[in-house]
Short mmCIF file of N, CA, C and O in Angstrom, two decimals:
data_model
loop_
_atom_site.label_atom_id
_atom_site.label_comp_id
_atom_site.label_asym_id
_atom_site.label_seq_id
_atom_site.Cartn_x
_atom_site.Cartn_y
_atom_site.Cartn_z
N UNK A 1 -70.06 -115.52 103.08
CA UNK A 1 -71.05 -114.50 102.84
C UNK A 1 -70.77 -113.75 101.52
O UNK A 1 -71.71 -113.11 101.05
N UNK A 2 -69.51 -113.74 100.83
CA UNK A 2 -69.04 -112.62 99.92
C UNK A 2 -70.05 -113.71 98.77
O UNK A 2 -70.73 -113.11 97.95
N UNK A 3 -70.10 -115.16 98.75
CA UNK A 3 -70.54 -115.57 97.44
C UNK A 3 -71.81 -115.63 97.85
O UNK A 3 -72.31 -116.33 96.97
N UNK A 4 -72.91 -115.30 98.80
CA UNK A 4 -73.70 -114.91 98.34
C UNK A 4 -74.84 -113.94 98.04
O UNK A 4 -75.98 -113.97 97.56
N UNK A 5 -73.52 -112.60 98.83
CA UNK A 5 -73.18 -111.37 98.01
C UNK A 5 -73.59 -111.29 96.69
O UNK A 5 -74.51 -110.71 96.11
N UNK A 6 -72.39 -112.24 96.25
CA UNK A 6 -72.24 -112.54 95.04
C UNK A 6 -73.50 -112.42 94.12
O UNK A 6 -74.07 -111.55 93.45
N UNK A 7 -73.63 -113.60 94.40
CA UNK A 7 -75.65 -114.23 93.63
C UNK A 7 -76.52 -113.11 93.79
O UNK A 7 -77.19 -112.62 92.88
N UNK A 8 -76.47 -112.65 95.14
CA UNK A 8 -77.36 -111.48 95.00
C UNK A 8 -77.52 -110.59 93.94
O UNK A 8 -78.41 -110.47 93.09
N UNK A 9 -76.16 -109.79 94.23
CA UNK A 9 -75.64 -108.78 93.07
C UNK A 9 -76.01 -109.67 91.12
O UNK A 9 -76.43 -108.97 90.20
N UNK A 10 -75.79 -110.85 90.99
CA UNK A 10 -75.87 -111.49 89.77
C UNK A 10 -77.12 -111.56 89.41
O UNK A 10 -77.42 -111.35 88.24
N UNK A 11 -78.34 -111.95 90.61
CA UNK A 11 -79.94 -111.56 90.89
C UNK A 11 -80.03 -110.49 90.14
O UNK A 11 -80.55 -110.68 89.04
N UNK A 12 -79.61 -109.13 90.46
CA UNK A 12 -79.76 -108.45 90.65
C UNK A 12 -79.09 -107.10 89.02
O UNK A 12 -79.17 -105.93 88.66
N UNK A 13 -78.49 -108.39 88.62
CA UNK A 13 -78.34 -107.69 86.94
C UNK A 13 -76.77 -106.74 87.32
O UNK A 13 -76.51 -105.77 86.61
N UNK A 14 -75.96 -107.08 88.31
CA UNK A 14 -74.98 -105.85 88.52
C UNK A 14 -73.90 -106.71 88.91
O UNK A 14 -73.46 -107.00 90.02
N UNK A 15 -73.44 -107.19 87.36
CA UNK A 15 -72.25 -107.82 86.67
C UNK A 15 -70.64 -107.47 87.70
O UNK A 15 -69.81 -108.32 88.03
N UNK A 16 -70.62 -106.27 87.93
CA UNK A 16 -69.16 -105.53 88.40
C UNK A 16 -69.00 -105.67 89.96
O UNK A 16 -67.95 -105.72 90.60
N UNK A 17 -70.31 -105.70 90.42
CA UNK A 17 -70.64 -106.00 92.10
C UNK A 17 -70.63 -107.27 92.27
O UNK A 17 -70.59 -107.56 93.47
N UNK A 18 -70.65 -108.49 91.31
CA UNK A 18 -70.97 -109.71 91.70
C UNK A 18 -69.68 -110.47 91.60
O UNK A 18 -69.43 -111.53 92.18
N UNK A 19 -68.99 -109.90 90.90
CA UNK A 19 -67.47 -110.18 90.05
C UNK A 19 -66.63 -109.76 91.32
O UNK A 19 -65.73 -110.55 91.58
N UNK A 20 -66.74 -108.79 92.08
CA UNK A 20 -66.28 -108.27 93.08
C UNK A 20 -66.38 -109.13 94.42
O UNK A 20 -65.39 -109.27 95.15
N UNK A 21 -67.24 -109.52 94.63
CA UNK A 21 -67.90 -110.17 95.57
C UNK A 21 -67.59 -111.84 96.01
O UNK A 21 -67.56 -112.40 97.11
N UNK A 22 -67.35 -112.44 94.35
CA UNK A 22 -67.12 -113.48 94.13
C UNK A 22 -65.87 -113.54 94.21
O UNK A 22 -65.46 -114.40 94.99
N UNK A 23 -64.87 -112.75 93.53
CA UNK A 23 -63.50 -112.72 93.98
C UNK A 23 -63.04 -112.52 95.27
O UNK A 23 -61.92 -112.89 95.60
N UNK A 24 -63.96 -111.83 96.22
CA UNK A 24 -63.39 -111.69 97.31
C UNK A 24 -63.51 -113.51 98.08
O UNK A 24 -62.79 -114.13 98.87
N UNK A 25 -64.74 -113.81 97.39
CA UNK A 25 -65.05 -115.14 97.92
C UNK A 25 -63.80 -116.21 98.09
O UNK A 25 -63.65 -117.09 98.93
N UNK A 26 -63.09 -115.86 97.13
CA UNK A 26 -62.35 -116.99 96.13
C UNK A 26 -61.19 -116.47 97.54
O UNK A 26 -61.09 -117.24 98.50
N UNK A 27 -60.62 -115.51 97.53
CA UNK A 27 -59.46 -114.75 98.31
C UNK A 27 -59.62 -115.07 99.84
O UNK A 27 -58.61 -114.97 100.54
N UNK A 28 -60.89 -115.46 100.44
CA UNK A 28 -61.13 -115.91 101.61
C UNK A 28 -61.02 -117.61 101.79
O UNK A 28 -60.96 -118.30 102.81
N UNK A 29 -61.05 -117.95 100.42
CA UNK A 29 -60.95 -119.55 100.55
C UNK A 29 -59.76 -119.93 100.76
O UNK A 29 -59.42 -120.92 101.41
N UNK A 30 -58.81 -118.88 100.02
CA UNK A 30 -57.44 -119.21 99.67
C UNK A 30 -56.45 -119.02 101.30
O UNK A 30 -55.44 -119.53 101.78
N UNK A 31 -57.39 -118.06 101.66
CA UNK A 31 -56.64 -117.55 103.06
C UNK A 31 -57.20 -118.54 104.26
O UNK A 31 -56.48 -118.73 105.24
N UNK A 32 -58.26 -119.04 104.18
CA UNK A 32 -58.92 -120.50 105.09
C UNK A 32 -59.57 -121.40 104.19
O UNK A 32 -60.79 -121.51 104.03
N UNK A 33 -58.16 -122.38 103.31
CA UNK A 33 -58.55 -123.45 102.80
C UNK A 33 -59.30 -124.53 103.88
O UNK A 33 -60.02 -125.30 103.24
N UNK A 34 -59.30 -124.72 104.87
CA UNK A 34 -59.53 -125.88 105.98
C UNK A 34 -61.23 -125.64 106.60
O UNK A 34 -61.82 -126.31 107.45
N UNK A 35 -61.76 -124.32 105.76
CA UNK A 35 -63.01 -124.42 106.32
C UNK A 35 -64.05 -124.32 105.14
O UNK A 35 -65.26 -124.28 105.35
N UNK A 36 -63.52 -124.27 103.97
CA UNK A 36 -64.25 -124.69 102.65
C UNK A 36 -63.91 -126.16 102.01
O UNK A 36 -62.93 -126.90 102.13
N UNK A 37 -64.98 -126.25 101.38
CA UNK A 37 -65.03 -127.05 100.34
C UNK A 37 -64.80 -127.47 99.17
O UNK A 37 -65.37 -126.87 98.26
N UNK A 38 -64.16 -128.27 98.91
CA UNK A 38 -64.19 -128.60 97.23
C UNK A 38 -65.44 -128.13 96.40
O UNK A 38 -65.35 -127.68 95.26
N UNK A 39 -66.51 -128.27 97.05
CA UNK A 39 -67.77 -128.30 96.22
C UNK A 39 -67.85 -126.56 96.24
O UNK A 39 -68.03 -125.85 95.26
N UNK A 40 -67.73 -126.25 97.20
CA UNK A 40 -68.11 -124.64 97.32
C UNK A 40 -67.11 -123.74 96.61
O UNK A 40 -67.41 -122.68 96.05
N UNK A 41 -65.87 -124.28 96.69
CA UNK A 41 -64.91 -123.53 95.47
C UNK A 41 -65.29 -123.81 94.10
O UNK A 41 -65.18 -122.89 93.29
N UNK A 42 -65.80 -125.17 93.63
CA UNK A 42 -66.39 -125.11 92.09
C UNK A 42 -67.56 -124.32 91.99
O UNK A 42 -67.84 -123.91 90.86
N UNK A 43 -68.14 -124.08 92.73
CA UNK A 43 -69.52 -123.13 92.54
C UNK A 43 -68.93 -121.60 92.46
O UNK A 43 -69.38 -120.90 91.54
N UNK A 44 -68.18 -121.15 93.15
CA UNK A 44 -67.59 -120.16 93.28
C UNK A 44 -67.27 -119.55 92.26
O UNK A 44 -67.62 -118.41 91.93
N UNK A 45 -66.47 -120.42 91.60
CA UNK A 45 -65.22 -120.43 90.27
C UNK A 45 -66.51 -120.43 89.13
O UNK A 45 -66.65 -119.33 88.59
N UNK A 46 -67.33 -121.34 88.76
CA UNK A 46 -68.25 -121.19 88.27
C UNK A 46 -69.26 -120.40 88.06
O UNK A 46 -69.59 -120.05 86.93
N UNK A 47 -69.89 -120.02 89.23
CA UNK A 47 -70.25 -118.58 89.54
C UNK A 47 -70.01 -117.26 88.82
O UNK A 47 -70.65 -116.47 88.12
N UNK A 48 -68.76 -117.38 89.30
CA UNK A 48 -67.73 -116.14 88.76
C UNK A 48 -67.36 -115.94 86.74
O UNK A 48 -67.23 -114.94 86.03
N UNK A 49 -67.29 -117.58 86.41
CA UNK A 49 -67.60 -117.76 85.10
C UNK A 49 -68.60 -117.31 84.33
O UNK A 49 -68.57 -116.96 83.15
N UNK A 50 -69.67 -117.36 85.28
CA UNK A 50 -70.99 -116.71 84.01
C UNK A 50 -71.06 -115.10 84.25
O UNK A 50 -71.42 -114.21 83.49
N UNK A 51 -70.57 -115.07 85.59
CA UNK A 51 -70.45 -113.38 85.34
C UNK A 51 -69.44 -112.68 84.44
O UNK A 51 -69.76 -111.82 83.64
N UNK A 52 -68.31 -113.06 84.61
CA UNK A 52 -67.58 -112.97 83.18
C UNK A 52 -68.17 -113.33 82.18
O UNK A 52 -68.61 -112.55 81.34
N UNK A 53 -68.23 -114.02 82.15
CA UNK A 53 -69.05 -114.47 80.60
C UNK A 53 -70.31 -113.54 80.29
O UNK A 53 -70.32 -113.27 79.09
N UNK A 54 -71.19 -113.07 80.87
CA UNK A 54 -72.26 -111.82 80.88
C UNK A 54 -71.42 -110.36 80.86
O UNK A 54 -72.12 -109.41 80.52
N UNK A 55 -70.11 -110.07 81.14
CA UNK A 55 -69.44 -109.13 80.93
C UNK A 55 -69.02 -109.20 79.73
O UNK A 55 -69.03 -108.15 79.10
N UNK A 56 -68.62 -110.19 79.18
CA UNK A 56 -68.12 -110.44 77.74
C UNK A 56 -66.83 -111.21 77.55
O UNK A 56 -66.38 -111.29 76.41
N UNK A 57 -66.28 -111.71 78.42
CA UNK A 57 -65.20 -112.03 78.31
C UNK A 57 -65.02 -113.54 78.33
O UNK A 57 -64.71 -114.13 79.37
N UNK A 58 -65.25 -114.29 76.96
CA UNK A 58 -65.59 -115.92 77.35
C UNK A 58 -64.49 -116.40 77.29
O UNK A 58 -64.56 -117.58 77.63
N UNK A 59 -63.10 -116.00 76.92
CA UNK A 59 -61.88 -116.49 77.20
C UNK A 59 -61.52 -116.64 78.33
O UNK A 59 -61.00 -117.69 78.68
N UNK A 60 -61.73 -115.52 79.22
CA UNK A 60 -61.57 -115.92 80.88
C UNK A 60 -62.36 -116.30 81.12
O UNK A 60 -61.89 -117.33 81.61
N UNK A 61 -63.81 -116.44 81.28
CA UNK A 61 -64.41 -117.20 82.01
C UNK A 61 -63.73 -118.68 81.74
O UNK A 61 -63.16 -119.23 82.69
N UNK A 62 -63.79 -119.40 80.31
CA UNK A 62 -63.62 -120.71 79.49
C UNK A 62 -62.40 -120.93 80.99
O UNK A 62 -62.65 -121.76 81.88
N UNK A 63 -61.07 -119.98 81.01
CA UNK A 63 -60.27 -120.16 81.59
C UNK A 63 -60.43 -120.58 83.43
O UNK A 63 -59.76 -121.42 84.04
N UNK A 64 -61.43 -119.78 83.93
CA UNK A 64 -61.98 -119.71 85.40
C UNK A 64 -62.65 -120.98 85.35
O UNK A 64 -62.38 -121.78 86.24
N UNK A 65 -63.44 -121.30 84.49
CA UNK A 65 -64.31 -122.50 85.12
C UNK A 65 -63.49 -123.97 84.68
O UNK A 65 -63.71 -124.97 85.36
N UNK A 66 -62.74 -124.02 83.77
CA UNK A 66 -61.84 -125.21 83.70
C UNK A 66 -61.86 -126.41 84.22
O UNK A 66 -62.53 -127.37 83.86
N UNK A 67 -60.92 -126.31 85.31
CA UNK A 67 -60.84 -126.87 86.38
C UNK A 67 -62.45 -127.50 87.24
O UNK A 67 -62.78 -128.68 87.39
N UNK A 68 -62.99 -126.61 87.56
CA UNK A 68 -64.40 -126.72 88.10
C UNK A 68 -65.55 -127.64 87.45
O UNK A 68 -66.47 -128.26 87.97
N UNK A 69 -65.10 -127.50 85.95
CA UNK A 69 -66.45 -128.05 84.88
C UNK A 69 -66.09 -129.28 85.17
O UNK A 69 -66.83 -130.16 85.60
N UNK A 70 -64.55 -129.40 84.86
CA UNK A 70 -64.12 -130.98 85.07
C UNK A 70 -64.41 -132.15 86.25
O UNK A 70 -64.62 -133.36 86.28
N UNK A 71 -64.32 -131.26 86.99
CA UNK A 71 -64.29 -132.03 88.49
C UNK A 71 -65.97 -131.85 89.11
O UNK A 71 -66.34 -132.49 90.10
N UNK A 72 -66.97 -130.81 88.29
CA UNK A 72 -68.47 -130.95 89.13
C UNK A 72 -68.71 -132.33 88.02
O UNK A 72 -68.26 -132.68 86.93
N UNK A 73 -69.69 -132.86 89.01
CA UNK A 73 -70.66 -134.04 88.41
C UNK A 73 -71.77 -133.23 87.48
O UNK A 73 -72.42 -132.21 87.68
N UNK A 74 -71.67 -134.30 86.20
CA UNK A 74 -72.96 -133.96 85.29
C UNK A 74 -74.08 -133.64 85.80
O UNK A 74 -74.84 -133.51 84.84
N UNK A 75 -74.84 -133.36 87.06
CA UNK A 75 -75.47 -132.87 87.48
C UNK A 75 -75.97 -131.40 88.11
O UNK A 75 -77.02 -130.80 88.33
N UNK A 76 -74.19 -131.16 88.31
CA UNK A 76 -74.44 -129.67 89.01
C UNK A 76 -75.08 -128.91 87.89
O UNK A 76 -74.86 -129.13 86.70
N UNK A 77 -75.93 -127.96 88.37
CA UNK A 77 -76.86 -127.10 87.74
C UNK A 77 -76.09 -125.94 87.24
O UNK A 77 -76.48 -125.36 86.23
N UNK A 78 -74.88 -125.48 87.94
CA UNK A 78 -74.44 -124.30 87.14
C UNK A 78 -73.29 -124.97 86.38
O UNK A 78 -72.72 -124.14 85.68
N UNK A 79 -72.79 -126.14 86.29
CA UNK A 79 -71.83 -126.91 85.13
C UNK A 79 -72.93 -126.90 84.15
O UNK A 79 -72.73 -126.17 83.18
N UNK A 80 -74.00 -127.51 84.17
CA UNK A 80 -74.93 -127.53 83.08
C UNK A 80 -75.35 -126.08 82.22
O UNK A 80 -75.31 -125.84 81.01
N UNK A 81 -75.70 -125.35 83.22
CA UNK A 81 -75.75 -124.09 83.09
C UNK A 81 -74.43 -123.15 81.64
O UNK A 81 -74.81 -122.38 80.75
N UNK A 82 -73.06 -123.56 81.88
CA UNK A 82 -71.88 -123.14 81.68
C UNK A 82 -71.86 -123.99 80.03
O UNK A 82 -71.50 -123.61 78.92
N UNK A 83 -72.33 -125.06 80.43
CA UNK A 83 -72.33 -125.87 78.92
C UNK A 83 -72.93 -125.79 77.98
O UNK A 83 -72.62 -126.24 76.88
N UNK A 84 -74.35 -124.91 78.38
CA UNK A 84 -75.22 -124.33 77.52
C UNK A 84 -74.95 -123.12 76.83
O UNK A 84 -75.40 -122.62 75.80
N UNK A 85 -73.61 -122.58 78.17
CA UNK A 85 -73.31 -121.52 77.10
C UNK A 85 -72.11 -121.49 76.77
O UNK A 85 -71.55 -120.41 76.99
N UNK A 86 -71.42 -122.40 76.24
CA UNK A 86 -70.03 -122.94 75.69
C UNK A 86 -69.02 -122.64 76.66
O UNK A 86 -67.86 -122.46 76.29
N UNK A 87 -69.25 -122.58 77.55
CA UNK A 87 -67.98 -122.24 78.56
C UNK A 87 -67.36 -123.90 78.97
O UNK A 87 -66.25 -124.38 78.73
N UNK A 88 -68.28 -124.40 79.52
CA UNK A 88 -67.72 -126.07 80.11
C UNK A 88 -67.96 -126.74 78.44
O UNK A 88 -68.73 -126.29 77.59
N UNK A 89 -67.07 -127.87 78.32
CA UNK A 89 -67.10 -128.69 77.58
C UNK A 89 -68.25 -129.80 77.51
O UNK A 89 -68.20 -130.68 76.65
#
């Protein structure tokens, strides 16, 4: 529920609430790896990338989505998304 909190808050133009939200996301995965997903942690991580990145900070985001850009398929919409705005390679 925290990621899509998350989206909401990112809907919703309120950068600091979504960043919040999404991290908590990330902190619940970490604490029940066995009931998430691979796919749902790259969205997450990604997620969390463009909100950083809309805060200003494209060094961390570049850093947050890493991992994620690499491993989503040329298809996912927010890898594509991330590449448009120099974050994924």
């Amino acid at each position: 529920s925290h990621y899509f909190r998350g989206l909401y808050f990112a809907q919703q133009n309120d950068m600091p609430g979504a960043a919040e939200e999404l991290r908590a996301a990330l902190k619940a995965e970490q604490a029940h790896p066995d009931v998430t997903s691979p796919e749902l942690d790259q969205n997450v991580r990604m997620m969390l990338a463009l909100v950083i990145r809309a805060e200003g900070d494209a060094d961390e985001a570049r850093a947050m989505a890493k991992d994620s850009c690499a491993a989503a398929p040329r298809s996912n919409e927010l890898a594509q998304l991330l590449r448009r705005v120099n974050i994924c390679d």
